[in-house]
């Protein structure tokens, strides 16, 4: 839930989600539509569908127990290198760094004093993790990048200011983080397909949507072709299905 989503937006949905699905088995036993409904308000709804698919895989392939092995974790739907490392660190205490955008900022500015690719940042982070201390290390990196070493850095009150490579060089030249290849600008949300998808899914959480009402549900009353394309994509991805006559879209 925290991927690409601010923590304050996650707290209530997280508690609500765990009340409804207290175990992996409970999540796997529910229909995907119920998991998507419980994801309401978080956005990036593909995460909900992958979470349900991962729960099914854990139940069927791993006896209902989350695996500790990196390769096994990455075999689960929606689990890439970053999430696998996060699970290994926070759930199992493995000595691995979990490098997100916040951590790249800290590593590039404070430690390297120069640009870092994501791979380089990951390798550098791994060398800094104290044995048995990955949980505290990763949480500290997340928090430092989120609260102090922000895009506009708060160097005056940073606990690492006396050892920061970029600061020791007088902060001359480009910001090492902004010069890093791993930094990408996010595409515009307003008016995007992603916004329309979110609107349509929000309506689907409460019931069906007639084919003739798709454009209105997406927020594009004069662009039926675009709405139809979004609906077709949702069906193809496993979110929804057509039913009834006349046709209406509903969560799968």
mmCIF file of C-alpha atoms in Angstrom:
data_model
loop_
_atom_site.group_PDB
_atom_site.id
_atom_site.type_symbol
_atom_site.label_atom_id
_atom_site.label_comp_id
_atom_site.label_asym_id
_atom_site.label_seq_id
_atom_site.Cartn_x
_atom_site.Cartn_y
_atom_site.Cartn_z
ATOM 1 C CA UNK A 1 0.000 0.000 0.000
ATOM 2 C CA UNK A 2 2.903 2.363 0.671
ATOM 3 C CA UNK A 3 4.294 2.058 -2.837
ATOM 4 C CA UNK A 4 3.844 5.478 -4.487
ATOM 5 C CA UNK A 5 1.338 6.437 -1.758
ATOM 6 C CA UNK A 6 1.856 8.699 1.246
ATOM 7 C CA UNK A 7 1.764 7.016 4.649
ATOM 8 C CA UNK A 8 -1.076 9.141 6.029
ATOM 9 C CA UNK A 9 -3.339 7.918 3.220
ATOM 10 C CA UNK A 10 -2.526 4.293 4.021
ATOM 11 C CA UNK A 11 -3.203 4.011 7.771
ATOM 12 C CA UNK A 12 -7.004 3.699 7.721
ATOM 13 C CA UNK A 13 -7.237 1.519 4.574
ATOM 14 C CA UNK A 14 -4.498 -0.729 6.010
ATOM 15 C CA UNK A 15 -6.436 -1.301 9.227
ATOM 16 C CA UNK A 16 -9.676 -1.810 7.331
ATOM 17 C CA UNK A 17 -8.004 -4.246 4.943
ATOM 18 C CA UNK A 18 -6.494 -6.375 7.717
ATOM 19 C CA UNK A 19 -9.827 -6.493 9.524
ATOM 20 C CA UNK A 20 -11.424 -7.940 6.390
ATOM 21 C CA UNK A 21 -8.436 -10.120 5.400
ATOM 22 C CA UNK A 22 -6.484 -11.029 8.578
ATOM 23 C CA UNK A 23 -4.527 -13.828 6.867
ATOM 24 C CA UNK A 24 -3.174 -14.760 3.460
ATOM 25 C CA UNK A 25 -5.732 -17.565 3.324
ATOM 26 C CA UNK A 26 -8.589 -15.131 3.963
ATOM 27 C CA UNK A 27 -7.401 -12.919 1.106
ATOM 28 C CA UNK A 28 -7.013 -15.890 -1.233
ATOM 29 C CA UNK A 29 -10.489 -17.218 -0.359
ATOM 30 C CA UNK A 30 -12.194 -13.934 -1.251
ATOM 31 C CA UNK A 31 -13.106 -12.993 -4.819
ATOM 32 C CA UNK A 32 -10.786 -10.523 -6.492
ATOM 33 C CA UNK A 33 -13.650 -8.023 -6.664
ATOM 34 C CA UNK A 34 -13.819 -7.870 -2.869
ATOM 35 C CA UNK A 35 -10.087 -7.177 -2.592
ATOM 36 C CA UNK A 36 -10.396 -4.376 -5.163
ATOM 37 C CA UNK A 37 -13.340 -2.925 -3.216
ATOM 38 C CA UNK A 38 -11.342 -2.918 0.006
ATOM 39 C CA UNK A 39 -8.565 -1.064 -1.833
ATOM 40 C CA UNK A 40 -10.826 1.948 -2.272
ATOM 41 C CA UNK A 41 -9.097 5.304 -1.870
ATOM 42 C CA UNK A 42 -5.546 4.089 -2.489
ATOM 43 C CA UNK A 43 -5.215 4.274 -6.275
ATOM 44 C CA UNK A 44 -2.844 2.203 -8.412
ATOM 45 C CA UNK A 45 -5.491 -0.515 -8.266
ATOM 46 C CA UNK A 46 -3.335 -3.062 -10.068
ATOM 47 C CA UNK A 47 -1.582 -3.518 -6.721
ATOM 48 C CA UNK A 48 -4.819 -4.890 -5.251
ATOM 49 C CA UNK A 49 -5.262 -7.395 -8.053
ATOM 50 C CA UNK A 50 -1.638 -8.528 -7.778
ATOM 51 C CA UNK A 51 -1.972 -8.839 -4.004
ATOM 52 C CA UNK A 52 -4.917 -11.190 -4.455
ATOM 53 C CA UNK A 53 -3.057 -13.194 -7.093
ATOM 54 C CA UNK A 54 -0.021 -13.398 -4.806
ATOM 55 C CA UNK A 55 -2.210 -14.649 -1.963
ATOM 56 C CA UNK A 56 -3.551 -17.376 -4.256
ATOM 57 C CA UNK A 57 0.000 -18.364 -5.244
ATOM 58 C CA UNK A 58 1.234 -18.421 -1.635
ATOM 59 C CA UNK A 59 -1.703 -20.634 -0.685
ATOM 60 C CA UNK A 60 -1.318 -23.043 -3.585
ATOM 61 C CA UNK A 61 2.474 -23.123 -4.022
ATOM 62 C CA UNK A 62 3.922 -22.376 -0.586
ATOM 63 C CA UNK A 63 1.483 -23.957 1.834
ATOM 64 C CA UNK A 64 0.079 -20.599 2.911
ATOM 65 C CA UNK A 65 3.434 -19.355 4.245
ATOM 66 C CA UNK A 66 5.207 -16.331 2.768
ATOM 67 C CA UNK A 67 8.575 -17.539 1.419
ATOM 68 C CA UNK A 68 11.844 -15.992 2.647
ATOM 69 C CA UNK A 69 13.907 -16.724 -0.463
ATOM 70 C CA UNK A 70 14.404 -13.847 -2.901
ATOM 71 C CA UNK A 71 13.729 -15.924 -6.010
ATOM 72 C CA UNK A 72 10.565 -17.424 -4.518
ATOM 73 C CA UNK A 73 9.282 -14.017 -3.471
ATOM 74 C CA UNK A 74 9.910 -12.584 -6.921
ATOM 75 C CA UNK A 75 7.933 -15.412 -8.475
ATOM 76 C CA UNK A 76 4.779 -13.993 -6.873
ATOM 77 C CA UNK A 77 2.586 -11.623 -8.914
ATOM 78 C CA UNK A 78 3.454 -7.981 -8.344
ATOM 79 C CA UNK A 79 6.662 -8.705 -6.424
ATOM 80 C CA UNK A 80 9.796 -7.182 -7.926
ATOM 81 C CA UNK A 81 13.262 -6.626 -6.508
ATOM 82 C CA UNK A 82 12.261 -3.713 -4.272
ATOM 83 C CA UNK A 83 9.255 -5.417 -2.674
ATOM 84 C CA UNK A 84 11.105 -8.705 -2.260
ATOM 85 C CA UNK A 85 13.887 -6.899 -0.420
ATOM 86 C CA UNK A 86 11.362 -5.054 1.759
ATOM 87 C CA UNK A 87 9.696 -8.334 2.760
ATOM 88 C CA UNK A 88 13.050 -9.991 3.434
ATOM 89 C CA UNK A 89 14.184 -7.089 5.623
ATOM 90 C CA UNK A 90 11.022 -6.165 7.526
ATOM 91 C CA UNK A 91 9.495 -9.629 7.869
ATOM 92 C CA UNK A 92 12.576 -11.830 8.127
ATOM 93 C CA UNK A 93 15.451 -9.543 9.164
ATOM 94 C CA UNK A 94 17.654 -10.242 6.141
ATOM 95 C CA UNK A 95 20.668 -7.921 5.842
ATOM 96 C CA UNK A 96 19.570 -6.173 2.650
ATOM 97 C CA UNK A 97 18.890 -2.522 1.862
ATOM 98 C CA UNK A 98 15.497 -1.497 0.547
ATOM 99 C CA UNK A 99 16.180 1.468 -1.708
ATOM 100 C CA UNK A 100 13.292 3.709 -2.706
ATOM 101 C CA UNK A 101 13.394 7.256 -4.112
ATOM 102 C CA UNK A 102 13.929 8.696 -0.634
ATOM 103 C CA UNK A 103 16.880 6.398 0.024
ATOM 104 C CA UNK A 104 18.449 7.204 -3.359
ATOM 105 C CA UNK A 105 18.401 10.890 -2.393
ATOM 106 C CA UNK A 106 20.272 10.214 0.850
ATOM 107 C CA UNK A 107 22.790 7.869 -0.755
ATOM 108 C CA UNK A 108 23.494 10.119 -3.737
ATOM 109 C CA UNK A 109 23.864 13.311 -1.727
ATOM 110 C CA UNK A 110 25.299 12.183 1.581
ATOM 111 C CA UNK A 111 27.322 9.057 0.809
ATOM 112 C CA UNK A 112 28.334 9.144 -2.861
ATOM 113 C CA UNK A 113 28.267 12.885 -3.423
ATOM 114 C CA UNK A 114 27.364 12.154 -7.019
ATOM 115 C CA UNK A 115 24.703 10.598 -9.258
ATOM 116 C CA UNK A 116 23.668 6.973 -8.757
ATOM 117 C CA UNK A 117 21.750 4.541 -10.888
ATOM 118 C CA UNK A 118 19.189 2.496 -8.989
ATOM 119 C CA UNK A 119 21.475 -0.548 -9.200
ATOM 120 C CA UNK A 120 24.427 1.399 -7.851
ATOM 121 C CA UNK A 121 22.306 2.797 -5.026
ATOM 122 C CA UNK A 122 21.143 -0.701 -4.146
ATOM 123 C CA UNK A 123 24.701 -2.034 -4.040
ATOM 124 C CA UNK A 124 25.867 0.923 -1.960
ATOM 125 C CA UNK A 125 22.963 0.496 0.436
ATOM 126 C CA UNK A 126 23.788 -3.183 0.907
ATOM 127 C CA UNK A 127 27.345 -2.314 1.978
ATOM 128 C CA UNK A 128 26.018 0.041 4.663
ATOM 129 C CA UNK A 129 23.486 -2.276 6.332
ATOM 130 C CA UNK A 130 24.811 -3.256 9.785
ATOM 131 C CA UNK A 131 24.616 -7.008 10.537
ATOM 132 C CA UNK A 132 21.240 -7.737 12.061
ATOM 133 C CA UNK A 133 20.161 -4.126 11.685
ATOM 134 C CA UNK A 134 18.421 -3.923 8.325
ATOM 135 C CA UNK A 135 15.007 -3.089 9.802
ATOM 136 C CA UNK A 136 16.273 0.011 11.643
ATOM 137 C CA UNK A 137 18.609 1.009 8.785
ATOM 138 C CA UNK A 138 15.909 0.915 6.127
ATOM 139 C CA UNK A 139 13.345 2.698 8.280
ATOM 140 C CA UNK A 140 15.904 5.407 9.068
ATOM 141 C CA UNK A 141 16.724 5.872 5.378
ATOM 142 C CA UNK A 142 13.040 6.102 4.465
ATOM 143 C CA UNK A 143 12.322 8.634 7.201
ATOM 144 C CA UNK A 144 15.429 10.738 6.571
ATOM 145 C CA UNK A 145 14.598 11.035 2.887
ATOM 146 C CA UNK A 146 10.918 11.700 3.544
ATOM 147 C CA UNK A 147 11.313 14.321 6.268
ATOM 148 C CA UNK A 148 14.735 15.978 5.882
ATOM 149 C CA UNK A 149 16.675 15.049 2.743
ATOM 150 C CA UNK A 150 13.710 16.026 0.614
ATOM 151 C CA UNK A 151 13.787 17.311 -2.988
ATOM 152 C CA UNK A 152 14.427 20.695 -1.362
ATOM 153 C CA UNK A 153 16.797 19.522 1.391
ATOM 154 C CA UNK A 154 16.620 20.635 5.006
ATOM 155 C CA UNK A 155 20.383 20.529 5.521
ATOM 156 C CA UNK A 156 20.420 22.845 8.556
ATOM 157 C CA UNK A 157 18.682 20.263 10.747
ATOM 158 C CA UNK A 158 19.883 17.054 9.097
ATOM 159 C CA UNK A 159 21.546 14.634 11.545
ATOM 160 C CA UNK A 160 24.048 13.677 8.815
ATOM 161 C CA UNK A 161 25.030 17.208 7.814
ATOM 162 C CA UNK A 162 28.572 16.906 9.227
ATOM 163 C CA UNK A 163 29.316 13.792 7.194
ATOM 164 C CA UNK A 164 27.386 14.633 4.018
ATOM 165 C CA UNK A 165 29.632 14.470 0.939
ATOM 166 C CA UNK A 166 27.597 16.981 -1.058
ATOM 167 C CA UNK A 167 27.528 19.484 1.828
ATOM 168 C CA UNK A 168 31.253 19.081 2.501
ATOM 169 C CA UNK A 169 31.882 20.118 -1.117
ATOM 170 C CA UNK A 170 29.875 23.292 -0.602
ATOM 171 C CA UNK A 171 26.902 21.893 -2.564
ATOM 172 C CA UNK A 172 28.527 23.147 -5.739
ATOM 173 C CA UNK A 173 27.378 21.791 -9.051
ATOM 174 C CA UNK A 174 24.124 19.958 -9.746
ATOM 175 C CA UNK A 175 22.203 18.143 -7.027
ATOM 176 C CA UNK A 176 23.565 14.545 -7.096
ATOM 177 C CA UNK A 177 20.078 13.158 -6.659
ATOM 178 C CA UNK A 178 18.494 15.182 -9.451
ATOM 179 C CA UNK A 179 21.373 14.174 -11.730
ATOM 180 C CA UNK A 180 20.802 10.485 -10.985
ATOM 181 C CA UNK A 181 19.401 8.380 -13.854
ATOM 182 C CA UNK A 182 16.949 6.728 -11.432
ATOM 183 C CA UNK A 183 15.040 10.009 -10.961
ATOM 184 C CA UNK A 184 11.987 10.162 -13.198
ATOM 185 C CA UNK A 185 9.275 12.789 -13.347
ATOM 186 C CA UNK A 186 5.781 11.420 -12.856
ATOM 187 C CA UNK A 187 3.381 11.776 -15.748
ATOM 188 C CA UNK A 188 0.488 14.213 -15.416
ATOM 189 C CA UNK A 189 -2.524 12.688 -13.599
ATOM 190 C CA UNK A 190 -5.212 15.248 -14.390
ATOM 191 C CA UNK A 191 -6.972 14.224 -17.575
ATOM 192 C CA UNK A 192 -4.940 11.024 -17.927
ATOM 193 C CA UNK A 193 -6.135 7.503 -18.689
ATOM 194 C CA UNK A 194 -5.117 6.629 -15.131
ATOM 195 C CA UNK A 195 -7.577 9.158 -13.768
ATOM 196 C CA UNK A 196 -10.362 7.755 -15.932
ATOM 197 C CA UNK A 197 -9.539 4.198 -14.866
ATOM 198 C CA UNK A 198 -9.707 5.225 -11.242
ATOM 199 C CA UNK A 199 -13.076 6.901 -11.679
ATOM 200 C CA UNK A 200 -14.510 3.876 -13.463
ATOM 201 C CA UNK A 201 -13.215 1.472 -10.821
ATOM 202 C CA UNK A 202 -14.670 3.650 -8.066
ATOM 203 C CA UNK A 203 -18.103 3.375 -9.700
ATOM 204 C CA UNK A 204 -17.670 -0.373 -10.231
ATOM 205 C CA UNK A 205 -16.987 -0.836 -6.508
ATOM 206 C CA UNK A 206 -20.606 0.123 -5.856
ATOM 207 C CA UNK A 207 -22.268 -1.784 -8.712
ATOM 208 C CA UNK A 208 -22.397 -2.353 -12.449
ATOM 209 C CA UNK A 209 -21.944 0.210 -15.209
ATOM 210 C CA UNK A 210 -23.995 -0.027 -18.377
ATOM 211 C CA UNK A 211 -21.977 0.114 -21.558
ATOM 212 C CA UNK A 212 -23.809 3.287 -22.527
ATOM 213 C CA UNK A 213 -22.709 4.927 -19.246
ATOM 214 C CA UNK A 214 -18.978 4.166 -19.492
ATOM 215 C CA UNK A 215 -17.969 7.600 -20.749
ATOM 216 C CA UNK A 216 -19.786 9.370 -17.926
ATOM 217 C CA UNK A 217 -18.306 7.016 -15.337
ATOM 218 C CA UNK A 218 -14.790 7.769 -16.628
ATOM 219 C CA UNK A 219 -15.478 11.492 -16.497
ATOM 220 C CA UNK A 220 -15.298 11.888 -20.285
ATOM 221 C CA UNK A 221 -18.965 12.244 -21.353
ATOM 222 C CA UNK A 222 -17.978 13.197 -24.898
ATOM 223 C CA UNK A 223 -15.306 10.547 -25.457
ATOM 224 C CA UNK A 224 -17.007 7.157 -25.624
ATOM 225 C CA UNK A 225 -14.187 5.543 -27.624
ATOM 226 C CA UNK A 226 -11.636 6.383 -24.940
ATOM 227 C CA UNK A 227 -13.918 5.053 -22.194
ATOM 228 C CA UNK A 228 -14.521 1.873 -24.181
ATOM 229 C CA UNK A 229 -10.756 1.391 -24.481
ATOM 230 C CA UNK A 230 -10.326 1.776 -20.718
ATOM 231 C CA UNK A 231 -13.127 -0.716 -20.053
ATOM 232 C CA UNK A 232 -11.609 -3.217 -22.487
ATOM 233 C CA UNK A 233 -8.258 -2.883 -20.714
ATOM 234 C CA UNK A 234 -9.852 -3.528 -17.316
ATOM 235 C CA UNK A 235 -11.467 -6.691 -18.662
ATOM 236 C CA UNK A 236 -8.202 -7.856 -20.213
ATOM 237 C CA UNK A 237 -6.288 -7.263 -16.974
ATOM 238 C CA UNK A 238 -8.765 -9.273 -14.916
ATOM 239 C CA UNK A 239 -10.405 -6.422 -13.019
ATOM 240 C CA UNK A 240 -13.831 -6.627 -14.628
ATOM 241 C CA UNK A 241 -16.114 -8.609 -16.910
ATOM 242 C CA UNK A 242 -19.120 -7.993 -19.126
ATOM 243 C CA UNK A 243 -22.457 -9.458 -18.097
ATOM 244 C CA UNK A 244 -26.153 -9.261 -18.889
ATOM 245 C CA UNK A 245 -28.109 -8.015 -21.856
ATOM 246 C CA UNK A 246 -27.761 -5.161 -22.543
ATOM 247 C CA UNK A 247 -24.119 -5.438 -21.575
ATOM 248 C CA UNK A 248 -22.897 -3.967 -18.336
ATOM 249 C CA UNK A 249 -19.461 -3.961 -16.762
ATOM 250 C CA UNK A 250 -18.908 -5.301 -13.260
ATOM 251 C CA UNK A 251 -15.953 -6.276 -11.098
ATOM 252 C CA UNK A 252 -14.795 -9.823 -11.707
#
